[in-house]
mmCIF file with all atom_site columns, C-alpha atoms in Angstrom:
data_model
loop_
_atom_site.group_PDB
_atom_site.id
_atom_site.type_symbol
_atom_site.label_atom_id
_atom_site.label_alt_id
_atom_site.label_comp_id
_atom_site.label_asym_id
_atom_site.label_entity_id
_atom_site.label_seq_id
_atom_site.pdbx_PDB_ins_code
_atom_site.Cartn_x
_atom_site.Cartn_y
_atom_site.Cartn_z
_atom_site.occupancy
_atom_site.B_iso_or_equiv
_atom_site.pdbx_formal_charge
_atom_site.auth_seq_id
_atom_site.auth_comp_id
_atom_site.auth_asym_id
_atom_site.auth_atom_id
_atom_site.pdbx_PDB_model_num
ATOM 1   C CA . MET A 1 1   ? 0.000   0.000  0.000   1.00 38.00 ? 78  MET A CA 1
ATOM 2   C CA . THR A 1 2   ? 1.401   3.431  -0.899  1.00 35.00 ? 79  THR A CA 1
ATOM 3   C CA . ASP A 1 3   ? 1.345   6.608  1.153   1.00 36.00 ? 80  ASP A CA 1
ATOM 4   C CA . THR A 1 4   ? -0.660  8.359  -1.566  1.00 34.00 ? 81  THR A CA 1
ATOM 5   C CA . LEU A 1 5   ? -3.684  6.287  -0.638  1.00 35.00 ? 82  LEU A CA 1
ATOM 6   C CA . ILE A 1 6   ? -3.453  7.127  3.072   1.00 35.00 ? 83  ILE A CA 1
ATOM 7   C CA . PRO A 1 7   ? -3.780  10.734 4.193   1.00 35.00 ? 84  PRO A CA 1
ATOM 8   C CA . SER A 1 8   ? -0.815  11.642 6.361   1.00 32.00 ? 85  SER A CA 1
ATOM 9   C CA . GLU A 1 9   ? -2.956  13.512 8.882   1.00 37.00 ? 86  GLU A CA 1
ATOM 10  C CA . PHE A 1 10  ? -6.587  14.419 9.409   1.00 33.00 ? 87  PHE A CA 1
ATOM 11  C CA . LYS A 1 11  ? -6.800  17.938 10.837  1.00 33.00 ? 88  LYS A CA 1
ATOM 12  C CA . THR A 1 12  ? -10.446 18.851 11.278  1.00 33.00 ? 89  THR A CA 1
ATOM 13  C CA . ILE A 1 13  ? -14.048 17.897 10.753  1.00 33.00 ? 90  ILE A CA 1
ATOM 14  C CA . SER A 1 14  ? -16.275 20.932 10.255  1.00 41.00 ? 91  SER A CA 1
ATOM 15  C CA . ASP A 1 15  ? -19.928 21.673 10.888  1.00 61.00 ? 92  ASP A CA 1
ATOM 16  C CA . THR A 1 16  ? -22.113 20.412 8.110   1.00 77.00 ? 93  THR A CA 1
ATOM 17  C CA . GLY A 1 17  ? -24.551 23.321 8.258   1.00 87.00 ? 94  GLY A CA 1
ATOM 18  C CA . GLU A 1 18  ? -27.450 20.987 7.512   1.00 91.00 ? 95  GLU A CA 1
ATOM 19  C CA . ILE A 1 19  ? -30.957 21.788 8.710   1.00 91.00 ? 96  ILE A CA 1
ATOM 20  C CA . GLU A 1 20  ? -34.332 20.210 8.133   1.00 92.00 ? 97  GLU A CA 1
ATOM 21  C CA . GLY A 1 21  ? -37.902 20.811 9.130   1.00 93.00 ? 98  GLY A CA 1
ATOM 22  C CA . TYR A 1 22  ? -41.210 22.149 7.872   1.00 94.00 ? 99  TYR A CA 1
ATOM 23  C CA . ALA A 1 23  ? -41.301 25.491 6.075   1.00 95.00 ? 100 ALA A CA 1
ATOM 24  C CA . SER A 1 24  ? -45.114 25.420 6.092   1.00 96.00 ? 101 SER A CA 1
ATOM 25  C CA . THR A 1 25  ? -47.764 23.152 7.544   1.00 95.00 ? 102 THR A CA 1
ATOM 26  C CA . PHE A 1 26  ? -51.224 22.386 6.241   1.00 96.00 ? 103 PHE A CA 1
ATOM 27  C CA . GLY A 1 27  ? -54.546 23.110 7.900   1.00 94.00 ? 104 GLY A CA 1
ATOM 28  C CA . ASN A 1 28  ? -53.526 25.402 10.746  1.00 94.00 ? 105 ASN A CA 1
ATOM 29  C CA . ARG A 1 29  ? -54.246 29.144 10.811  1.00 94.00 ? 106 ARG A CA 1
ATOM 30  C CA . ASP A 1 30  ? -51.067 31.198 11.034  1.00 95.00 ? 107 ASP A CA 1
ATOM 31  C CA . LEU A 1 31  ? -50.635 34.488 12.881  1.00 94.00 ? 108 LEU A CA 1
ATOM 32  C CA . VAL A 1 32  ? -51.682 36.559 9.851   1.00 94.00 ? 109 VAL A CA 1
ATOM 33  C CA . GLY A 1 33  ? -54.840 34.527 9.217   1.00 96.00 ? 110 GLY A CA 1
ATOM 34  C CA . ASP A 1 34  ? -53.704 32.274 6.379   1.00 97.00 ? 111 ASP A CA 1
ATOM 35  C CA . ILE A 1 35  ? -54.262 28.529 6.117   1.00 97.00 ? 112 ILE A CA 1
ATOM 36  C CA . VAL A 1 36  ? -52.123 26.713 3.540   1.00 97.00 ? 113 VAL A CA 1
ATOM 37  C CA . GLN A 1 37  ? -54.030 23.922 1.829   1.00 98.00 ? 114 GLN A CA 1
ATOM 38  C CA . PRO A 1 38  ? -52.543 20.553 0.785   1.00 98.00 ? 115 PRO A CA 1
ATOM 39  C CA . GLY A 1 39  ? -51.316 20.796 -2.795  1.00 97.00 ? 116 GLY A CA 1
ATOM 40  C CA . ALA A 1 40  ? -50.706 24.560 -2.613  1.00 98.00 ? 117 ALA A CA 1
ATOM 41  C CA . PHE A 1 41  ? -47.057 24.133 -3.634  1.00 97.00 ? 118 PHE A CA 1
ATOM 42  C CA . THR A 1 42  ? -47.471 21.364 -6.239  1.00 97.00 ? 119 THR A CA 1
ATOM 43  C CA . LYS A 1 43  ? -47.350 23.485 -9.407  1.00 97.00 ? 120 LYS A CA 1
ATOM 44  C CA . SER A 1 44  ? -44.672 25.809 -8.034  1.00 96.00 ? 121 SER A CA 1
ATOM 45  C CA . LEU A 1 45  ? -42.336 22.910 -7.231  1.00 96.00 ? 122 LEU A CA 1
ATOM 46  C CA . ALA A 1 46  ? -42.973 20.950 -10.445 1.00 96.00 ? 123 ALA A CA 1
ATOM 47  C CA . GLY A 1 47  ? -39.845 20.949 -12.564 1.00 88.00 ? 124 GLY A CA 1
ATOM 48  C CA . ARG A 1 48  ? -38.007 23.267 -10.187 1.00 93.00 ? 125 ARG A CA 1
ATOM 49  C CA . ALA A 1 49  ? -34.858 22.261 -8.341  1.00 96.00 ? 126 ALA A CA 1
ATOM 50  C CA . ALA A 1 50  ? -34.849 22.813 -4.580  1.00 96.00 ? 127 ALA A CA 1
ATOM 51  C CA . ALA A 1 51  ? -31.776 25.035 -4.970  1.00 96.00 ? 128 ALA A CA 1
ATOM 52  C CA . ASP A 1 52  ? -33.852 27.429 -7.106  1.00 97.00 ? 129 ASP A CA 1
ATOM 53  C CA . VAL A 1 53  ? -35.795 28.434 -3.972  1.00 97.00 ? 130 VAL A CA 1
ATOM 54  C CA . LEU A 1 54  ? -33.737 30.960 -2.022  1.00 97.00 ? 131 LEU A CA 1
ATOM 55  C CA . MET A 1 55  ? -32.615 30.275 1.555   1.00 97.00 ? 132 MET A CA 1
ATOM 56  C CA . LEU A 1 56  ? -32.638 33.630 3.321   1.00 97.00 ? 133 LEU A CA 1
ATOM 57  C CA . TRP A 1 57  ? -31.977 34.956 6.791   1.00 96.00 ? 134 TRP A CA 1
ATOM 58  C CA . GLY A 1 58  ? -35.157 36.685 8.008   1.00 95.00 ? 135 GLY A CA 1
ATOM 59  C CA . HIS A 1 59  ? -36.723 37.294 4.555   1.00 96.00 ? 136 HIS A CA 1
ATOM 60  C CA . ASP A 1 60  ? -33.865 39.668 3.712   1.00 96.00 ? 137 ASP A CA 1
ATOM 61  C CA . HIS A 1 61  ? -32.962 39.214 0.018   1.00 96.00 ? 138 HIS A CA 1
ATOM 62  C CA . LYS A 1 62  ? -29.537 40.706 0.745   1.00 97.00 ? 139 LYS A CA 1
ATOM 63  C CA . ARG A 1 63  ? -28.802 37.902 3.229   1.00 97.00 ? 140 ARG A CA 1
ATOM 64  C CA . LEU A 1 64  ? -28.605 34.664 1.273   1.00 97.00 ? 141 LEU A CA 1
ATOM 65  C CA . ILE A 1 65  ? -27.419 32.053 3.795   1.00 97.00 ? 142 ILE A CA 1
ATOM 66  C CA . GLY A 1 66  ? -27.468 28.701 2.057   1.00 97.00 ? 143 GLY A CA 1
ATOM 67  C CA . VAL A 1 67  ? -29.090 26.327 -0.362  1.00 97.00 ? 144 VAL A CA 1
ATOM 68  C CA . TRP A 1 68  ? -32.132 24.075 -0.113  1.00 97.00 ? 145 TRP A CA 1
ATOM 69  C CA . THR A 1 69  ? -31.323 20.505 -1.155  1.00 97.00 ? 146 THR A CA 1
ATOM 70  C CA . GLU A 1 70  ? -34.790 18.969 -0.808  1.00 97.00 ? 147 GLU A CA 1
ATOM 71  C CA . ILE A 1 71  ? -38.264 20.516 -0.849  1.00 98.00 ? 148 ILE A CA 1
ATOM 72  C CA . ALA A 1 72  ? -41.387 18.373 -1.029  1.00 97.00 ? 149 ALA A CA 1
ATOM 73  C CA . GLU A 1 73  ? -44.987 18.305 0.099   1.00 96.00 ? 150 GLU A CA 1
ATOM 74  C CA . ASP A 1 74  ? -46.016 15.481 2.402   1.00 96.00 ? 151 ASP A CA 1
ATOM 75  C CA . THR A 1 75  ? -49.141 14.948 4.504   1.00 96.00 ? 152 THR A CA 1
ATOM 76  C CA . VAL A 1 76  ? -47.975 17.472 7.133   1.00 95.00 ? 153 VAL A CA 1
ATOM 77  C CA . GLY A 1 77  ? -46.788 20.310 4.924   1.00 96.00 ? 154 GLY A CA 1
ATOM 78  C CA . LEU A 1 78  ? -43.754 21.548 3.047   1.00 96.00 ? 155 LEU A CA 1
ATOM 79  C CA . ARG A 1 79  ? -40.805 19.423 4.220   1.00 95.00 ? 156 ARG A CA 1
ATOM 80  C CA . VAL A 1 80  ? -37.361 20.948 3.597   1.00 96.00 ? 157 VAL A CA 1
ATOM 81  C CA . LYS A 1 81  ? -33.708 20.034 3.949   1.00 94.00 ? 158 LYS A CA 1
ATOM 82  C CA . GLY A 1 82  ? -30.861 22.375 3.245   1.00 95.00 ? 159 GLY A CA 1
ATOM 83  C CA . ARG A 1 83  ? -27.331 23.422 3.980   1.00 95.00 ? 160 ARG A CA 1
ATOM 84  C CA . ILE A 1 84  ? -26.421 26.720 5.556   1.00 95.00 ? 161 ILE A CA 1
ATOM 85  C CA . LEU A 1 85  ? -23.151 28.013 4.116   1.00 95.00 ? 162 LEU A CA 1
ATOM 86  C CA . THR A 1 86  ? -21.175 28.531 7.299   1.00 92.00 ? 163 THR A CA 1
ATOM 87  C CA . GLU A 1 87  ? -18.260 29.881 5.251   1.00 92.00 ? 164 GLU A CA 1
ATOM 88  C CA . THR A 1 88  ? -20.156 33.156 4.811   1.00 95.00 ? 165 THR A CA 1
ATOM 89  C CA . ARG A 1 89  ? -20.662 35.787 7.524   1.00 96.00 ? 166 ARG A CA 1
ATOM 90  C CA . ASP A 1 90  ? -24.469 35.658 7.357   1.00 96.00 ? 167 ASP A CA 1
ATOM 91  C CA . GLY A 1 91  ? -24.492 31.868 7.089   1.00 95.00 ? 168 GLY A CA 1
ATOM 92  C CA . ALA A 1 92  ? -22.191 31.460 10.087  1.00 94.00 ? 169 ALA A CA 1
ATOM 93  C CA . GLU A 1 93  ? -24.388 33.805 12.125  1.00 94.00 ? 170 GLU A CA 1
ATOM 94  C CA . ALA A 1 94  ? -27.608 32.046 11.106  1.00 94.00 ? 171 ALA A CA 1
ATOM 95  C CA . PHE A 1 95  ? -26.139 28.609 11.812  1.00 92.00 ? 172 PHE A CA 1
ATOM 96  C CA . ALA A 1 96  ? -24.871 29.704 15.230  1.00 92.00 ? 173 ALA A CA 1
ATOM 97  C CA . PHE A 1 97  ? -28.383 30.879 16.137  1.00 91.00 ? 174 PHE A CA 1
ATOM 98  C CA . ALA A 1 98  ? -29.918 27.659 14.768  1.00 90.00 ? 175 ALA A CA 1
ATOM 99  C CA . LYS A 1 99  ? -27.486 25.454 16.740  1.00 89.00 ? 176 LYS A CA 1
ATOM 100 C CA . ALA A 1 100 ? -28.204 27.421 19.918  1.00 88.00 ? 177 ALA A CA 1
ATOM 101 C CA . GLY A 1 101 ? -31.959 27.040 19.385  1.00 89.00 ? 178 GLY A CA 1
ATOM 102 C CA . ALA A 1 102 ? -32.500 30.800 19.044  1.00 90.00 ? 179 ALA A CA 1
ATOM 103 C CA . ALA A 1 103 ? -33.561 30.574 15.380  1.00 90.00 ? 180 ALA A CA 1
ATOM 104 C CA . LYS A 1 104 ? -36.114 27.775 15.183  1.00 90.00 ? 181 LYS A CA 1
ATOM 105 C CA . GLY A 1 105 ? -38.622 29.262 12.795  1.00 93.00 ? 182 GLY A CA 1
ATOM 106 C CA . LEU A 1 106 ? -39.003 28.707 9.085   1.00 95.00 ? 183 LEU A CA 1
ATOM 107 C CA . SER A 1 107 ? -41.139 31.005 6.996   1.00 95.00 ? 184 SER A CA 1
ATOM 108 C CA . ILE A 1 108 ? -42.127 31.059 3.336   1.00 97.00 ? 185 ILE A CA 1
ATOM 109 C CA . GLY A 1 109 ? -42.024 33.951 0.918   1.00 96.00 ? 186 GLY A CA 1
ATOM 110 C CA . TYR A 1 110 ? -44.526 33.443 -1.880  1.00 96.00 ? 187 TYR A CA 1
ATOM 111 C CA . ARG A 1 111 ? -46.882 35.015 -4.394  1.00 97.00 ? 188 ARG A CA 1
ATOM 112 C CA . THR A 1 112 ? -50.534 34.021 -4.052  1.00 97.00 ? 189 THR A CA 1
ATOM 113 C CA . ILE A 1 113 ? -51.894 32.405 -7.212  1.00 98.00 ? 190 ILE A CA 1
ATOM 114 C CA . ARG A 1 114 ? -55.272 31.170 -5.932  1.00 98.00 ? 191 ARG A CA 1
ATOM 115 C CA . SER A 1 115 ? -56.968 31.727 -2.578  1.00 98.00 ? 192 SER A CA 1
ATOM 116 C CA . ARG A 1 116 ? -60.437 31.990 -1.060  1.00 97.00 ? 193 ARG A CA 1
ATOM 117 C CA . GLN A 1 117 ? -61.952 33.338 2.131   1.00 97.00 ? 194 GLN A CA 1
ATOM 118 C CA . ASP A 1 118 ? -63.237 31.072 4.889   1.00 95.00 ? 195 ASP A CA 1
ATOM 119 C CA . ARG A 1 119 ? -65.598 33.306 6.887   1.00 95.00 ? 196 ARG A CA 1
ATOM 120 C CA . GLU A 1 120 ? -66.249 30.623 9.480   1.00 94.00 ? 197 GLU A CA 1
ATOM 121 C CA . ARG A 1 121 ? -62.565 30.315 10.424  1.00 92.00 ? 198 ARG A CA 1
ATOM 122 C CA . LYS A 1 122 ? -61.861 33.978 9.622   1.00 94.00 ? 199 LYS A CA 1
ATOM 123 C CA . ALA A 1 123 ? -58.986 32.913 7.405   1.00 96.00 ? 200 ALA A CA 1
ATOM 124 C CA . ARG A 1 124 ? -57.683 33.094 3.884   1.00 97.00 ? 201 ARG A CA 1
ATOM 125 C CA . LEU A 1 125 ? -57.233 29.613 2.402   1.00 97.00 ? 202 LEU A CA 1
ATOM 126 C CA . LEU A 1 126 ? -54.163 29.421 0.174   1.00 98.00 ? 203 LEU A CA 1
ATOM 127 C CA . ASP A 1 127 ? -54.938 26.914 -2.567  1.00 98.00 ? 204 ASP A CA 1
ATOM 128 C CA . GLU A 1 128 ? -51.969 27.698 -4.833  1.00 98.00 ? 205 GLU A CA 1
ATOM 129 C CA . VAL A 1 129 ? -48.841 29.733 -4.229  1.00 97.00 ? 206 VAL A CA 1
ATOM 130 C CA . ASP A 1 130 ? -45.647 30.416 -6.152  1.00 97.00 ? 207 ASP A CA 1
ATOM 131 C CA . LEU A 1 131 ? -42.846 29.736 -3.677  1.00 97.00 ? 208 LEU A CA 1
ATOM 132 C CA . GLY A 1 132 ? -39.946 32.181 -3.953  1.00 96.00 ? 209 GLY A CA 1
ATOM 133 C CA . GLU A 1 133 ? -37.952 31.757 -0.766  1.00 97.00 ? 210 GLU A CA 1
ATOM 134 C CA . ILE A 1 134 ? -37.797 30.048 2.591   1.00 97.00 ? 211 ILE A CA 1
ATOM 135 C CA . SER A 1 135 ? -36.263 31.923 5.479   1.00 96.00 ? 212 SER A CA 1
ATOM 136 C CA . LEU A 1 136 ? -34.708 30.914 8.756   1.00 95.00 ? 213 LEU A CA 1
ATOM 137 C CA . LEU A 1 137 ? -35.705 33.240 11.594  1.00 93.00 ? 214 LEU A CA 1
ATOM 138 C CA . PRO A 1 138 ? -36.414 33.224 15.335  1.00 91.00 ? 215 PRO A CA 1
ATOM 139 C CA . LEU A 1 139 ? -40.201 32.945 14.911  1.00 88.00 ? 216 LEU A CA 1
ATOM 140 C CA . GLY A 1 140 ? -42.366 32.782 11.814  1.00 88.00 ? 217 GLY A CA 1
ATOM 141 C CA . ALA A 1 141 ? -46.055 33.484 11.241  1.00 90.00 ? 218 ALA A CA 1
ATOM 142 C CA . ASN A 1 142 ? -46.768 29.744 11.405  1.00 88.00 ? 219 ASN A CA 1
ATOM 143 C CA . PRO A 1 143 ? -45.532 28.499 14.793  1.00 87.00 ? 220 PRO A CA 1
ATOM 144 C CA . ARG A 1 144 ? -45.632 24.887 13.521  1.00 87.00 ? 221 ARG A CA 1
ATOM 145 C CA . ALA A 1 145 ? -43.231 25.726 10.666  1.00 88.00 ? 222 ALA A CA 1
ATOM 146 C CA . ARG A 1 146 ? -39.874 25.171 12.279  1.00 86.00 ? 223 ARG A CA 1
ATOM 147 C CA . VAL A 1 147 ? -36.456 23.621 12.167  1.00 89.00 ? 224 VAL A CA 1
ATOM 148 C CA . GLU A 1 148 ? -36.599 20.110 13.573  1.00 84.00 ? 225 GLU A CA 1
ATOM 149 C CA . ARG A 1 149 ? -32.955 19.143 13.215  1.00 79.00 ? 226 ARG A CA 1
ATOM 150 C CA . VAL A 1 150 ? -29.680 21.015 13.008  1.00 83.00 ? 227 VAL A CA 1
ATOM 151 C CA . LYS A 1 151 ? -26.816 18.758 12.001  1.00 72.00 ? 228 LYS A CA 1
ATOM 152 C CA . SER A 1 152 ? -23.620 19.781 13.661  1.00 59.00 ? 229 SER A CA 1
ATOM 153 C CA . HIS A 1 153 ? -20.570 18.023 14.881  1.00 50.00 ? 230 HIS A CA 1
ATOM 154 C CA . ASP A 1 154 ? -19.719 17.414 18.504  1.00 48.00 ? 231 ASP A CA 1
ATOM 155 C CA . PRO A 1 155 ? -16.220 18.945 18.849  1.00 50.00 ? 232 PRO A CA 1
ATOM 156 C CA . ASP A 1 156 ? -15.078 16.333 21.393  1.00 51.00 ? 233 ASP A CA 1
ATOM 157 C CA . ARG A 1 157 ? -16.408 13.469 19.295  1.00 50.00 ? 234 ARG A CA 1
ATOM 158 C CA . ALA A 1 158 ? -14.774 14.986 16.222  1.00 50.00 ? 235 ALA A CA 1
ATOM 159 C CA . ARG A 1 159 ? -11.429 15.285 18.040  1.00 57.00 ? 236 ARG A CA 1
ATOM 160 C CA . ARG A 1 160 ? -11.652 11.638 19.132  1.00 60.00 ? 237 ARG A CA 1
ATOM 161 C CA . LEU A 1 161 ? -12.451 10.545 15.577  1.00 55.00 ? 238 LEU A CA 1
ATOM 162 C CA . VAL A 1 162 ? -9.559  12.602 14.178  1.00 60.00 ? 239 VAL A CA 1
ATOM 163 C CA . ALA A 1 163 ? -7.196  11.040 16.747  1.00 66.00 ? 240 ALA A CA 1
ATOM 164 C CA . GLN A 1 164 ? -8.432  7.544  15.848  1.00 65.00 ? 241 GLN A CA 1
ATOM 165 C CA . LEU A 1 165 ? -8.003  8.214  12.121  1.00 63.00 ? 242 LEU A CA 1
ATOM 166 C CA . ASN A 1 166 ? -4.502  9.598  12.666  1.00 68.00 ? 243 ASN A CA 1
ATOM 167 C CA . ALA A 1 167 ? -3.555  6.551  14.775  1.00 71.00 ? 244 ALA A CA 1
ATOM 168 C CA . ALA A 1 168 ? -4.932  4.207  12.111  1.00 66.00 ? 245 ALA A CA 1
ATOM 169 C CA . ALA A 1 169 ? -3.064  6.054  9.340   1.00 65.00 ? 246 ALA A CA 1
ATOM 170 C CA . ALA A 1 170 ? 0.180   5.901  11.364  1.00 71.00 ? 247 ALA A CA 1
ATOM 171 C CA . ALA A 1 171 ? -0.286  2.174  11.992  1.00 71.00 ? 248 ALA A CA 1
ATOM 172 C CA . LEU A 1 172 ? -0.847  1.537  8.298   1.00 67.00 ? 249 LEU A CA 1
ATOM 173 C CA . ARG A 1 173 ? 2.318   3.452  7.393   1.00 69.00 ? 250 ARG A CA 1
ATOM 174 C CA . ALA A 1 174 ? 4.388   1.501  9.930   1.00 70.00 ? 251 ALA A CA 1
#
């Protein structure tokens, strides 16, 4: 076995920046009186890559913080997975807040295509929307739309793994 196949030393394992959760949920009235209906995102998402939907920090179009890798409707709502770019200033800030639990909310930015009023529930029912962006923020209009998982490394676990990999690499070179 040659040394070119075995790294001489592993130095670091970084945060992944991955988050996942629900950007919108179906059937519940949000704080502005909207209720998103199942299927509201179907046409907007058809033929569109997840990365084409912006990931913003607090609906600020000047603060792009990452990229969505998966966006799909399920029975609960709009399920999302993405990666915050921790290499950027805004991304690092957003990820730090997400890891600490201070930024748990997800919120959608959209253009209404088709809606109707529900006088009984005093709500606007969103039947079809054109999704433009999904933002990470402390609290969104829909309290059920939130980050469920922030993937981060445990620094002590990472250090142990690096030490184990370095020991294994040294043993293989010996």
